[in-house]
Amino acid sequence: MQQLGGRILNKRSRTVRATGAALAATTAFGFFAPAANAVPENTVPLSADRAARHLNVVATHTAKPASAPTAKKATTYTVKSGDTLWGIAKKHSSSVSAIAKANGIKNTSYIRIGQKLTIPGSSSSAKATSSSSKASSTPAKTTSTGSRHVVRSGETLSSIAKKYNTSTSAIQKSNSLSNPNLIYVGQVLTIGGSTSASTSSSKNSVGNTFLGYTYPESTTNAANANKDQLKSGSVPSRAQMQQIIRQTAVNMGVDPSLALAHAQVESGFDQSAVSPANAIGAMQVIPSSGDWASQLVGRKLNLLDPYDNATAGVAIIRYLQTNASSKDQGIAGYYQGLGGVRKYGMYPDTKNYVAKVKAAQANY
């Protein structure tokens, strides 16, 4: 079954629940500190890259060269925080297996921040084909309706302006910003056009209500922007996502059947799923919980990336199962929040969620 998540207004307690690890990070004590068994900060997990190599998640586009390809020399790349081998390979129009072979990497579970990787050379025709593929997957910008951009960590207004070939003053005007320096992660910016025009064409991709609760426009705008990004690129199939989650759970020391059960109930393994509460991907994690999961694993996670999405969900499951008093309480914590479960007990809908996850687990 597929559940896209969202917040549920509990009329008895008037508490608002955000589905899919949305409240898992929230307790009576605020945000949790990173777990003791979290991945060291200077280590970048690459569990999903092995899955990518076997599953061919990113479609390979081939074309016959018009002329004989010219050889390109190998380059060197220094691993940065948040890098994955899959991401590095995609950025350089290469493959995980090619980079692993060029660097003598036998165990692709981890790469280190600061590690220098040799990126094997490729032909000019291959690069051109990759560029063409990348261009085709980039959503077209229209001058009449404008584009929307979700601010990411490390971005500035000037860098965003450069990316869209516009000016900081234009973005400032389009978004009624009194200070260009005051932008925040997750903020949705209109690039060109007007705010009302830019949201009208694609806003209906994700609605603003779920089970009777209506979400703020800022939340649904962010949800639609994330949905647009997922729709504009390639995402793994449900079967591929299932394998990614399984491998990630194994590598992180979590029962894969439990991780798969959560994903089945949350989204039916649909990485393109985005709820009105802005719960993202197969594991249905909202950005604030994604930030918490990033602390747990020691690196910044991008919930739009299928491997990072799996890592975020599995990291939260690992924490909950380690710190809850029982397996059922840990499962409930993914839905209601561990602090909420401890303080109020399981609400009826939470008990139903636990039953669904346990029933799904029997399938794996």
Coordinates of C-alpha atoms in Angstrom, one line a residue:
M1 CA 0.0 0.0 0.0
Q2 CA 1.1 3.6 -0.6
Q3 CA 0.9 6.3 2.0
L4 CA 2.1 9.8 1.0
G5 CA 2.1 11.1 4.4
G6 CA 1.1 14.5 5.7
R7 CA 0.0 15.9 9.0
I8 CA -3.0 14.5 10.8
L9 CA -4.9 16.7 13.2
N10 CA -5.9 14.7 16.3
K11 CA -9.1 16.3 17.4
R12 CA -8.8 14.9 20.9
S13 CA -5.4 16.3 21.7
R14 CA -5.2 19.0 19.1
T15 CA -1.7 17.8 18.3
V16 CA -0.5 17.8 14.7
R17 CA 1.3 14.8 13.4
A18 CA 3.6 14.9 10.4
T19 CA 3.8 11.5 8.7
G20 CA 7.0 9.6 8.0
A21 CA 9.8 10.4 10.4
A22 CA 8.5 14.0 10.6
L23 CA 8.2 13.9 14.3
A24 CA 10.7 11.1 15.0
A25 CA 13.3 13.7 15.8
T26 CA 11.1 15.7 18.1
T27 CA 10.7 14.7 21.8
A28 CA 9.9 16.5 25.0
F29 CA 13.6 17.1 25.2
G30 CA 14.0 18.7 21.7
F31 CA 16.4 17.3 19.1
F32 CA 18.4 14.3 20.0
A33 CA 22.2 14.3 20.0
P34 CA 23.9 12.0 17.4
A35 CA 23.8 8.4 18.4
A36 CA 27.0 6.8 19.7
N37 CA 27.2 4.4 16.8
A38 CA 26.8 7.2 14.2
V39 CA 29.1 7.3 11.2
P40 CA 32.2 9.4 12.0
E41 CA 32.0 12.9 10.7
N42 CA 35.0 12.5 8.4
T43 CA 33.6 9.4 6.7
V44 CA 31.1 9.4 3.8
P45 CA 28.9 6.3 3.6
L46 CA 28.6 4.9 0.2
S47 CA 26.4 1.9 0.8
A48 CA 23.9 2.9 -1.9
D49 CA 26.6 3.3 -4.6
R50 CA 27.0 -0.4 -4.8
A51 CA 23.2 -0.7 -5.3
A52 CA 23.5 2.0 -8.0
R53 CA 26.2 0.0 -9.8
H54 CA 24.1 -3.1 -9.9
L55 CA 20.7 -1.5 -10.5
N56 CA 21.7 1.1 -13.1
V57 CA 19.5 3.6 -11.4
V58 CA 20.7 6.4 -13.5
A59 CA 19.7 5.7 -17.1
T60 CA 22.6 5.4 -19.5
H61 CA 22.1 7.3 -22.8
T62 CA 24.2 6.2 -25.7
A63 CA 24.6 7.6 -29.1
K64 CA 26.8 6.8 -32.1
P65 CA 29.5 9.4 -32.4
A66 CA 29.5 11.6 -35.5
S67 CA 33.2 11.5 -35.6
A68 CA 36.0 9.5 -33.9
P69 CA 36.0 10.3 -30.2
T70 CA 39.0 12.2 -28.7
A71 CA 40.6 10.9 -25.6
K72 CA 40.2 12.9 -22.4
K73 CA 42.9 12.8 -19.7
A74 CA 42.1 11.6 -16.3
T75 CA 41.5 14.2 -13.6
T76 CA 41.8 14.3 -9.8
Y77 CA 38.9 15.1 -7.5
T78 CA 39.0 15.8 -3.8
V79 CA 36.1 14.3 -1.8
K80 CA 34.0 16.9 0.0
S81 CA 31.5 16.7 2.8
G82 CA 28.2 15.3 1.4
D83 CA 29.8 13.6 -1.6
T84 CA 28.8 10.1 -2.7
L85 CA 30.7 8.0 -5.2
W86 CA 27.5 7.9 -7.3
G87 CA 27.2 11.7 -7.2
I88 CA 30.9 12.1 -8.1
A89 CA 30.5 9.7 -11.0
K90 CA 27.4 11.5 -12.3
K91 CA 29.1 14.8 -12.0
H92 CA 32.1 13.7 -14.1
S93 CA 30.1 11.6 -16.6
S94 CA 31.7 8.4 -15.3
S95 CA 30.5 5.4 -13.4
V96 CA 31.0 4.1 -9.9
S97 CA 32.8 0.9 -11.1
A98 CA 35.1 3.0 -13.3
I99 CA 36.2 5.3 -10.5
A100 CA 36.5 2.4 -8.1
K101 CA 38.7 0.5 -10.5
A102 CA 40.9 3.6 -11.2
N103 CA 41.5 4.1 -7.5
G104 CA 41.9 0.5 -6.5
I105 CA 38.8 0.7 -4.3
K106 CA 37.8 -2.8 -3.4
N107 CA 35.5 -1.9 -0.5
T108 CA 33.2 0.8 -1.8
S109 CA 31.3 1.2 1.5
Y110 CA 33.2 4.4 2.4
I111 CA 35.2 7.3 1.0
R112 CA 36.8 9.9 3.1
I113 CA 36.5 13.7 3.1
G114 CA 39.8 15.0 1.7
Q115 CA 40.5 11.7 -0.2
K116 CA 41.9 12.3 -3.7
L117 CA 40.2 10.3 -6.4
T118 CA 41.4 9.7 -9.9
I119 CA 38.6 10.2 -12.4
P120 CA 39.3 8.1 -15.4
G121 CA 39.3 9.8 -18.8
S122 CA 36.4 9.6 -21.2
S123 CA 35.8 10.4 -24.8
S124 CA 34.5 13.9 -25.9
S125 CA 31.5 12.2 -27.5
A126 CA 30.6 10.5 -24.2
K127 CA 30.9 13.9 -22.4
A128 CA 28.7 15.5 -25.0
T129 CA 26.1 12.8 -24.7
S130 CA 26.1 13.1 -20.9
S131 CA 25.7 16.9 -21.2
S132 CA 22.8 16.4 -23.5
S133 CA 21.2 14.0 -21.1
K134 CA 21.7 16.4 -18.2
A135 CA 20.2 19.3 -20.2
S136 CA 17.2 17.3 -21.1
S137 CA 16.5 16.4 -17.5
T138 CA 16.7 20.1 -16.4
P139 CA 13.3 21.7 -16.1
A140 CA 12.8 24.5 -18.7
K141 CA 12.4 28.0 -17.3
T142 CA 9.7 30.3 -18.8
T143 CA 9.7 34.0 -18.7
S144 CA 6.0 34.3 -18.2
T145 CA 5.6 32.2 -15.1
G146 CA 9.2 32.1 -13.7
S147 CA 10.9 29.3 -11.9
R148 CA 11.1 28.3 -8.3
H149 CA 14.3 27.4 -6.4
V150 CA 14.5 25.8 -2.9
V151 CA 17.5 27.3 -1.0
R152 CA 20.1 24.6 -0.1
S153 CA 22.8 24.7 2.6
G154 CA 25.7 26.9 1.6
E155 CA 23.9 28.9 -1.1
T156 CA 23.8 32.7 -1.2
L157 CA 21.6 35.0 -3.2
S158 CA 24.5 35.8 -5.5
S159 CA 25.3 32.2 -6.2
I160 CA 21.6 31.5 -6.9
A161 CA 21.4 34.5 -9.2
K162 CA 24.5 33.3 -11.1
K163 CA 23.0 29.8 -11.5
Y164 CA 19.9 31.2 -13.2
N165 CA 21.7 33.9 -15.1
T166 CA 19.9 36.7 -13.3
S167 CA 20.7 39.4 -10.7
T168 CA 20.4 39.5 -6.9
S169 CA 18.3 42.6 -7.2
A170 CA 15.9 40.8 -9.6
I171 CA 15.5 37.9 -7.2
Q172 CA 15.1 40.4 -4.3
K173 CA 12.3 42.2 -6.1
S174 CA 10.5 39.0 -7.2
N175 CA 10.5 37.8 -3.6
S176 CA 10.0 41.1 -1.7
L177 CA 13.3 40.6 0.1
S178 CA 14.4 43.7 2.2
N179 CA 17.8 42.2 2.7
P180 CA 19.3 39.8 0.2
N181 CA 21.5 38.3 2.9
L182 CA 18.5 36.9 4.8
I183 CA 17.7 33.7 3.1
Y184 CA 17.4 30.3 4.8
V185 CA 17.6 26.7 3.9
G186 CA 14.3 25.4 2.5
Q187 CA 13.1 28.8 1.5
V188 CA 11.3 28.8 -1.9
L189 CA 12.4 31.7 -4.1
T190 CA 10.7 32.9 -7.3
I191 CA 13.3 33.3 -10.1
G192 CA 11.8 35.7 -12.7
G193 CA 8.1 36.4 -13.3
S194 CA 5.8 36.9 -10.4
T195 CA 5.1 34.7 -7.3
S196 CA 1.4 34.2 -8.2
A197 CA 2.2 33.3 -11.8
S198 CA 5.1 31.0 -11.0
T199 CA 3.0 28.9 -8.6
S200 CA -0.1 28.6 -10.6
S201 CA 1.2 26.1 -13.3
S202 CA 2.7 23.4 -11.1
K203 CA 1.2 24.0 -7.6
N204 CA -1.4 21.4 -8.1
S205 CA 1.2 18.6 -8.2
V206 CA 0.9 18.4 -4.4
G207 CA -2.3 19.6 -2.7
N208 CA -2.4 21.7 0.5
T209 CA -4.7 19.4 2.5
F210 CA -4.5 15.9 3.9
L211 CA -7.1 14.2 6.1
G212 CA -8.8 17.5 6.8
Y213 CA -5.7 19.5 7.7
T214 CA -4.7 22.5 5.5
Y215 CA -1.0 23.3 5.3
P216 CA 0.6 26.8 5.1
E217 CA 1.4 28.1 1.7
S218 CA 5.1 28.1 2.5
T219 CA 5.0 24.4 3.3
T220 CA 3.1 23.4 0.2
N221 CA 5.2 25.7 -2.0
A222 CA 8.3 23.9 -0.8
A223 CA 6.6 20.5 -1.3
N224 CA 5.7 21.4 -4.9
A225 CA 9.2 22.7 -5.6
N226 CA 10.6 19.4 -4.3
K227 CA 8.1 17.4 -6.3
D228 CA 9.0 19.4 -9.5
Q229 CA 12.7 18.5 -8.9
L230 CA 11.9 14.9 -8.5
K231 CA 9.7 14.9 -11.6
S232 CA 12.3 16.6 -13.7
G233 CA 15.0 14.0 -13.2
S234 CA 15.2 10.2 -13.1
V235 CA 14.3 8.4 -9.9
P236 CA 14.7 4.7 -9.2
S237 CA 11.8 2.4 -9.8
R238 CA 10.0 1.0 -6.8
A239 CA 11.9 -2.3 -7.2
Q240 CA 15.2 -0.5 -7.4
M241 CA 14.3 1.7 -4.4
Q242 CA 13.5 -1.4 -2.4
Q243 CA 16.9 -2.8 -3.1
I244 CA 18.6 0.5 -2.2
I245 CA 16.8 0.6 1.2
R246 CA 17.6 -3.1 1.8
Q247 CA 21.3 -2.6 1.1
T248 CA 21.4 0.6 3.1
A249 CA 19.8 -1.1 6.1
V250 CA 22.3 -4.0 6.0
N251 CA 25.3 -1.6 5.8
M252 CA 23.9 0.5 8.7
G253 CA 23.2 -2.5 11.0
V254 CA 19.4 -2.3 10.8
D255 CA 17.1 -5.2 10.2
P256 CA 16.3 -4.8 6.5
S257 CA 12.9 -6.2 6.8
L258 CA 11.9 -3.5 9.3
A259 CA 13.3 -0.7 7.1
L260 CA 11.5 -2.1 4.1
A261 CA 8.3 -2.4 6.0
H262 CA 8.4 1.3 7.0
A263 CA 9.0 2.3 3.4
Q264 CA 6.2 0.1 2.1
V265 CA 3.7 1.6 4.5
E266 CA 5.0 5.2 4.1
S267 CA 5.2 5.4 0.3
G268 CA 5.1 2.0 -1.4
F269 CA 8.9 2.6 -2.2
D270 CA 8.0 5.6 -4.3
Q271 CA 11.0 8.0 -4.3
S272 CA 8.9 10.6 -6.2
A273 CA 6.4 10.8 -3.4
V274 CA 6.0 14.2 -1.7
S275 CA 3.3 14.9 0.9
P276 CA 1.5 18.2 1.6
A277 CA 3.6 18.3 4.8
N278 CA 6.7 18.2 2.5
A279 CA 7.6 14.7 3.6
I280 CA 10.0 13.6 0.9
G281 CA 10.7 10.4 -1.0
A282 CA 10.4 6.7 -0.2
M283 CA 11.1 7.1 3.5
Q284 CA 8.8 10.2 3.7
V285 CA 11.2 12.4 5.7
I286 CA 10.5 16.1 6.2
P287 CA 13.5 18.5 6.0
S288 CA 13.8 19.1 9.7
S289 CA 14.0 15.4 10.4
G290 CA 16.5 15.2 7.5
D291 CA 18.7 17.7 9.3
W292 CA 18.5 15.5 12.4
A293 CA 19.4 12.4 10.4
S294 CA 22.3 14.3 9.0
Q295 CA 23.6 14.8 12.5
L296 CA 23.1 11.1 13.2
V297 CA 25.3 10.0 10.3
G298 CA 27.8 12.9 10.4
R299 CA 27.2 14.4 7.0
K300 CA 24.6 16.5 5.1
L301 CA 21.9 14.4 3.5
N302 CA 19.9 15.4 0.5
L303 CA 16.4 13.9 0.8
L304 CA 15.9 14.2 -3.0
D305 CA 18.8 11.8 -3.5
P306 CA 17.4 8.3 -3.3
Y307 CA 20.4 7.0 -1.4
D308 CA 20.4 9.8 1.1
N309 CA 16.7 9.5 1.5
A310 CA 17.2 5.8 2.4
T311 CA 20.1 6.7 4.7
A312 CA 18.0 9.3 6.5
G313 CA 15.1 6.9 7.1
V314 CA 17.3 4.1 8.2
A315 CA 19.3 6.3 10.5
I316 CA 16.1 7.4 12.2
I317 CA 14.9 3.8 12.5
R318 CA 18.2 2.8 14.0
Y319 CA 18.1 5.5 16.6
L320 CA 14.5 4.7 17.5
Q321 CA 15.0 1.0 17.8
T322 CA 18.2 1.6 19.9
N323 CA 16.5 4.1 22.3
A324 CA 12.9 2.9 22.5
S325 CA 11.8 0.6 25.3
S326 CA 10.4 -1.9 22.8
K327 CA 10.2 -2.6 19.1
D328 CA 6.6 -1.4 18.9
Q329 CA 7.5 1.8 20.6
G330 CA 10.3 2.4 18.1
I331 CA 8.0 1.8 15.2
A332 CA 5.5 4.1 16.7
G333 CA 8.2 6.8 17.2
Y334 CA 8.7 7.0 13.4
Y335 CA 5.0 8.0 13.1
Q336 CA 4.1 9.9 16.2
G337 CA 7.6 10.9 17.6
L338 CA 9.3 9.0 20.4
G339 CA 8.8 11.8 22.8
G340 CA 5.1 11.9 22.0
V341 CA 4.7 8.2 22.4
R342 CA 6.5 8.3 25.8
K343 CA 4.4 11.2 27.1
Y344 CA 0.9 10.4 25.7
G345 CA 1.1 6.7 24.7
M346 CA 0.1 5.5 21.2
Y347 CA -2.9 7.2 19.6
P348 CA -5.3 4.9 17.8
D349 CA -3.9 5.9 14.4
T350 CA -0.4 5.2 15.7
K351 CA -1.4 1.7 16.8
N352 CA -2.8 1.2 13.4
Y353 CA 0.5 2.3 11.8
V354 CA 2.5 -0.1 14.1
A355 CA 0.2 -3.0 13.1
K356 CA 0.6 -2.2 9.4
V357 CA 4.4 -2.0 9.6
K358 CA 4.6 -5.3 11.5
A359 CA 2.3 -7.0 9.0
A360 CA 4.4 -5.6 6.1
Q361 CA 7.6 -6.8 7.8
A362 CA 6.4 -10.4 7.4
N363 CA 6.7 -10.0 3.6
Y364 CA 10.5 -9.5 3.8

